[in-house]
Amino acid sequence: IQVVQATTTTVYSSTSTSFVDSGLSVTITPKSSSSKILITADFGVAASTSSGAMIFNLLRGSTQLFYRGICYSTAGGIYSNAAFFHLDSPATTSATTYKIQYVTQSANATAYVNVGYSGYSNPTAHITAMEIAQ
């Protein structure tokens, strides 16, 4: 029925052991309360040279829909990427915001979202919401 996409070229980093916003969010207003919303996202991630993992979760408003451990570093920094699909049933016609948060497993490690790799700067991260009629 409709597609809404948000992008960012901002790099986010955190040493917080509590979830923080990644800067990736998208708002969609379903045309029908019976519609399903397919959320897709892709973004680069990294963990610093200290031991620790980067974990992200997807929220609808303040409701956690799922989480993933995405990269882990023990002796050296690591770069990776995250991409996912999630089918949601918000059962509303009100504006609905989906956002990605992230956290580092250890305060000794820095977690990064949308980080460049090996000198390549300004990557573009995407989050897309697609309404599917039922």
XYZ file of N, CA and C in Angstrom:
402
model
N 0.832 -1.198 0.000
C 0.000 0.000 0.000
C 0.870 1.253 0.000
N 1.876 1.254 0.872
C 2.773 2.407 0.932
C 4.136 1.969 1.448
N 5.142 2.755 1.089
C 6.515 2.490 1.512
C 7.111 3.792 2.035
N 7.736 3.719 3.210
C 8.405 4.869 3.811
C 9.828 4.451 4.140
N 10.799 5.275 3.763
C 12.198 4.939 4.037
C 12.903 6.129 4.672
N 13.802 5.824 5.606
C 14.667 6.838 6.201
C 16.106 6.375 6.038
N 17.001 7.330 5.846
C 18.418 7.016 5.696
C 19.232 7.944 6.586
N 20.462 7.527 6.867
C 21.391 8.391 7.574
C 22.806 8.078 7.123
N 23.642 9.092 7.124
C 25.064 8.895 6.877
C 25.870 9.193 8.144
N 25.178 9.449 9.233
C 25.832 9.737 10.505
C 26.371 8.453 11.121
N 27.559 8.521 11.681
C 28.138 7.400 12.415
C 27.826 7.602 13.895
N 27.306 6.572 14.539
C 26.970 6.626 15.955
C 27.894 5.687 16.717
N 28.315 6.101 17.911
C 29.144 5.234 18.743
C 28.717 5.370 20.193
N 28.923 4.297 20.959
C 28.514 4.322 22.353
C 29.304 3.300 23.158
N 29.572 3.653 24.409
C 30.129 2.699 25.370
C 29.086 2.372 26.438
N 27.834 2.773 26.188
C 26.768 2.543 27.155
C 26.389 1.067 27.207
N 26.135 0.580 28.413
C 25.645 -0.787 28.572
C 24.119 -0.800 28.704
N 23.491 0.334 28.399
C 22.041 0.430 28.257
C 21.743 0.803 26.811
N 20.622 0.342 26.281
C 20.287 0.608 24.884
C 20.148 2.105 24.629
N 20.717 2.547 23.508
C 20.619 3.941 23.068
C 20.137 3.949 21.616
N 19.557 5.068 21.196
C 19.050 5.183 19.827
C 20.194 5.200 18.827
N 19.971 4.535 17.706
C 20.994 4.448 16.659
C 20.871 5.555 15.628
N 19.787 6.312 15.683
C 19.543 7.311 14.653
C 18.732 6.770 13.491
N 18.472 5.467 13.505
C 17.657 4.843 12.458
C 16.229 4.665 12.957
N 15.319 5.425 12.385
C 13.905 5.286 12.738
C 13.056 5.679 11.543
N 11.865 5.130 11.515
C 10.935 5.424 10.432
C 9.520 5.425 11.001
N 8.699 6.357 10.515
C 7.318 6.455 10.981
C 6.382 6.215 9.807
N 5.389 5.358 10.039
C 4.403 5.039 9.011
C 3.015 5.102 9.640
N 2.050 5.571 8.881
C 0.664 5.611 9.339
C -0.124 4.602 8.509
N -0.409 3.436 9.078
C -1.128 2.402 8.312
C -2.503 2.898 7.861
N -2.883 2.508 6.661
C -4.186 2.889 6.130
C -5.297 1.991 6.658
N -4.920 0.804 7.164
C -5.891 -0.139 7.716
C -5.312 -0.786 8.966
N -6.165 -1.022 9.948
C -5.694 -1.663 11.184
C -5.388 -3.141 10.975
N -5.807 -3.695 9.846
C -5.512 -5.106 9.562
C -4.227 -5.278 8.742
N -3.619 -4.165 8.353
C -2.392 -4.241 7.561
C -1.235 -4.803 8.382
N -0.315 -5.417 7.674
C 0.953 -5.815 8.267
C 2.010 -4.822 7.795
N 3.043 -4.640 8.607
C 4.136 -3.736 8.269
C 5.418 -4.555 8.195
N 6.065 -4.522 7.027
C 7.349 -5.194 6.856
C 8.455 -4.163 7.056
N 9.280 -4.409 8.074
C 10.403 -3.518 8.365
C 11.675 -4.174 7.857
N 12.439 -3.429 7.068
C 13.756 -3.894 6.629
C 14.773 -2.839 7.013
N 15.991 -3.279 7.259
C 17.058 -2.334 7.586
C 18.391 -2.918 7.183
N 19.337 -2.043 6.892
C 20.716 -2.461 6.665
C 21.642 -1.348 7.120
N 22.690 -1.747 7.843
C 23.630 -0.764 8.383
C 24.911 -1.473 8.794
N 26.002 -0.738 8.720
C 27.279 -1.269 9.156
C 27.381 -1.214 10.670
N 28.130 -2.159 11.247
C 28.356 -2.182 12.684
C 29.818 -2.497 12.955
N 30.255 -2.179 14.160
C 31.626 -2.493 14.553
C 31.714 -2.560 16.057
N 32.722 -3.304 16.537
C 33.082 -3.321 17.951
C 34.552 -2.948 18.038
N 34.905 -2.243 19.086
C 36.274 -1.757 19.220
C 37.234 -2.874 19.599
N 38.483 -2.484 19.821
C 39.525 -3.473 20.099
C 39.387 -4.131 21.461
N 38.647 -3.538 22.366
C 38.440 -4.165 23.669
C 37.389 -5.263 23.559
N 37.411 -6.170 24.508
C 36.487 -7.295 24.464
C 35.049 -6.834 24.696
N 34.162 -7.242 23.845
C 32.759 -6.891 24.011
C 31.965 -7.132 22.752
N 30.654 -7.107 22.875
C 29.755 -7.378 21.755
C 28.855 -6.180 21.517
N 28.367 -6.067 20.285
C 27.385 -5.062 19.927
C 26.059 -5.782 19.695
N 25.002 -5.307 20.332
C 23.672 -5.902 20.241
C 22.719 -4.808 19.785
N 21.772 -5.133 18.907
C 20.763 -4.149 18.534
C 19.378 -4.722 18.745
N 18.411 -3.845 18.903
C 17.024 -4.306 18.943
C 16.149 -3.388 18.111
N 14.999 -3.929 17.726
C 14.001 -3.186 16.958
C 12.816 -2.944 17.868
N 12.374 -1.694 17.900
C 11.223 -1.339 18.718
C 10.117 -0.741 17.866
N 8.882 -1.013 18.263
C 7.710 -0.283 17.779
C 7.285 0.578 18.948
N 7.475 1.889 18.818
C 7.262 2.751 19.979
C 8.261 2.364 21.053
N 7.760 1.960 22.216
C 8.641 1.508 23.293
C 8.611 -0.012 23.460
N 7.939 -0.710 22.539
C 7.813 -2.166 22.615
C 8.926 -2.841 21.820
N 9.727 -3.653 22.491
C 10.791 -4.386 21.808
C 10.174 -5.512 20.978
N 10.540 -5.562 19.694
C 10.037 -6.610 18.811
C 11.014 -7.774 18.715
N 12.303 -7.486 18.660
C 13.319 -8.534 18.714
C 14.689 -7.908 18.891
N 15.671 -8.734 19.218
C 17.041 -8.248 19.313
C 17.984 -9.270 18.717
N 19.184 -8.796 18.380
C 20.223 -9.656 17.818
C 21.585 -9.229 18.360
N 22.403 -10.216 18.682
C 23.816 -9.961 18.898
C 24.460 -9.953 17.524
N 25.218 -8.914 17.219
C 25.637 -8.761 15.829
C 27.130 -8.864 15.599
N 27.959 -8.413 16.514
C 29.392 -8.601 16.306
C 30.095 -8.653 17.653
N 31.187 -9.374 17.686
C 31.916 -9.593 18.918
C 33.404 -9.458 18.657
N 34.087 -8.762 19.536
C 35.518 -8.543 19.380
C 36.237 -9.014 20.636
N 37.320 -9.764 20.476
C 38.092 -10.202 21.630
C 39.484 -9.588 21.636
N 40.175 -9.644 20.536
C 41.561 -9.174 20.510
C 41.765 -7.991 19.576
N 40.893 -7.819 18.628
C 41.048 -6.732 17.665
C 39.694 -6.219 17.242
N 39.667 -5.029 16.648
C 38.409 -4.463 16.194
C 37.797 -5.316 15.095
N 36.489 -5.265 15.010
C 35.790 -6.058 14.001
C 34.713 -5.210 13.347
N 34.602 -5.352 12.031
C 33.550 -4.701 11.264
C 32.607 -5.768 10.755
N 31.339 -5.417 10.667
C 30.359 -6.364 10.138
C 29.208 -5.554 9.569
N 28.155 -6.216 9.206
C 26.966 -5.510 8.758
C 25.736 -6.215 9.297
N 24.681 -5.465 9.427
C 23.411 -5.997 9.902
C 22.359 -5.724 8.844
N 21.549 -6.717 8.577
C 20.413 -6.565 7.668
C 19.326 -7.506 8.155
N 18.104 -7.033 8.168
C 17.032 -7.899 8.652
C 15.700 -7.524 8.019
N 14.758 -8.459 8.142
C 13.364 -8.275 7.769
C 12.532 -8.654 8.990
N 11.515 -7.873 9.289
C 10.617 -8.218 10.391
C 9.200 -7.840 9.987
N 8.289 -8.800 10.083
C 6.885 -8.570 9.737
C 6.101 -8.323 11.022
N 5.462 -7.156 11.098
C 4.771 -6.749 12.322
C 3.286 -6.535 12.046
N 2.489 -6.682 13.078
C 1.038 -6.437 13.001
C 0.670 -5.411 14.064
N 0.817 -4.120 13.767
C 0.581 -3.112 14.803
C -0.891 -2.901 15.159
N -1.816 -3.329 14.311
C -3.262 -3.232 14.576
C -3.691 -1.804 14.931
N -3.284 -0.861 14.097
C -3.619 0.535 14.336
C -3.622 1.294 13.019
N -4.277 2.447 13.026
C -4.171 3.381 11.907
C -3.510 4.684 12.373
N -2.923 4.629 13.548
C -2.190 5.782 14.072
C -0.747 5.743 13.590
N -0.118 6.896 13.566
C 1.300 6.969 13.201
C 2.105 6.051 14.122
N 2.930 5.208 13.517
C 3.688 4.202 14.256
C 5.158 4.346 13.915
N 5.984 4.462 14.944
C 7.423 4.639 14.744
C 8.168 3.362 15.095
N 9.035 2.958 14.180
C 9.937 1.833 14.398
C 11.341 2.399 14.493
N 12.103 1.922 15.470
C 13.474 2.424 15.594
C 14.405 1.312 16.041
N 15.668 1.541 15.753
C 16.715 0.597 16.127
C 17.539 1.217 17.241
N 17.722 0.446 18.303
C 18.614 0.839 19.376
C 19.773 -0.138 19.429
N 20.850 0.260 20.107
C 21.999 -0.632 20.214
C 22.681 -0.457 21.554
N 23.526 -1.417 21.891
C 24.200 -1.418 23.181
C 25.518 -2.164 23.032
N 26.481 -1.825 23.870
C 27.689 -2.619 23.952
C 27.571 -3.537 25.168
N 28.030 -4.752 25.020
C 27.948 -5.727 26.104
C 28.868 -5.353 27.262
N 29.950 -4.672 26.957
C 30.946 -4.309 27.959
C 31.300 -2.840 27.835
N 31.367 -2.156 28.967
C 31.737 -0.742 28.947
C 33.178 -0.545 28.487
N 33.955 -1.634 28.393
C 35.324 -1.549 27.882
C 35.373 -1.519 26.357
N 34.249 -1.753 25.721
C 34.201 -1.800 24.259
C 33.282 -0.701 23.736
N 33.641 -0.152 22.594
C 32.792 0.821 21.921
C 32.036 0.112 20.804
N 30.738 0.332 20.745
C 29.912 -0.202 19.661
C 29.602 0.924 18.685
N 29.621 0.594 17.396
C 29.398 1.590 16.345
C 28.256 1.151 15.435
N 27.492 2.130 14.996
C 26.443 1.903 13.994
C 26.744 2.796 12.802
N 26.677 2.228 11.614
C 26.893 2.936 10.359
C 28.327 3.447 10.220
N 29.261 2.685 10.746
C 30.660 3.083 10.699
C 31.237 2.800 9.310
N 32.157 3.657 8.865
C 32.860 3.419 7.612
C 33.886 2.314 7.778
N 34.348 1.782 6.682
C 35.309 0.681 6.737
C 36.558 1.023 5.940
N 37.711 0.905 6.579
C 39.007 1.011 5.913
C 39.124 2.248 5.020
N 38.782 3.396 5.585
C 38.952 4.635 4.841
C 37.752 5.064 4.013
N 36.755 4.187 3.876
C 35.549 4.560 3.147
C 34.613 5.267 4.115
N 34.319 6.514 3.826
C 33.522 7.304 4.758
C 32.100 7.494 4.259
N 31.268 8.005 5.163
C 29.880 8.356 4.864
C 29.066 7.225 4.246
N 29.043 6.049 4.892
C 28.151 5.007 4.409
C 26.702 5.449 4.634
N 25.788 4.845 3.926
C 24.373 5.165 4.093
C 23.654 3.970 4.693
N 23.006 4.201 5.815
C 22.183 3.180 6.461
C 20.728 3.440 6.099
N 19.945 2.363 5.999
C 18.540 2.472 5.601
C 17.641 1.747 6.589
N 16.444 2.275 6.785
C 15.371 1.540 7.432
C 14.097 1.839 6.636
N 13.368 0.787 6.309
C 12.209 0.914 5.426
C 10.998 0.238 6.056
N 9.862 0.896 5.979
C 8.593 0.325 6.439
C 7.679 0.198 5.234
N 7.156 -1.010 5.007
C 6.266 -1.277 3.884
C 4.931 -1.799 4.409
N 3.864 -1.118 4.085
C 2.533 -1.570 4.509
C 2.011 -2.591 3.498
N 1.548 -3.705 4.033
C 1.019 -4.800 3.212
C -0.436 -5.000 3.576
N -1.310 -4.914 2.590
C -2.749 -5.071 2.845
C -3.071 -6.535 3.174
N -4.016 -6.722 4.075
C -4.458 -8.072 4.451
C -5.911 -8.263 4.039
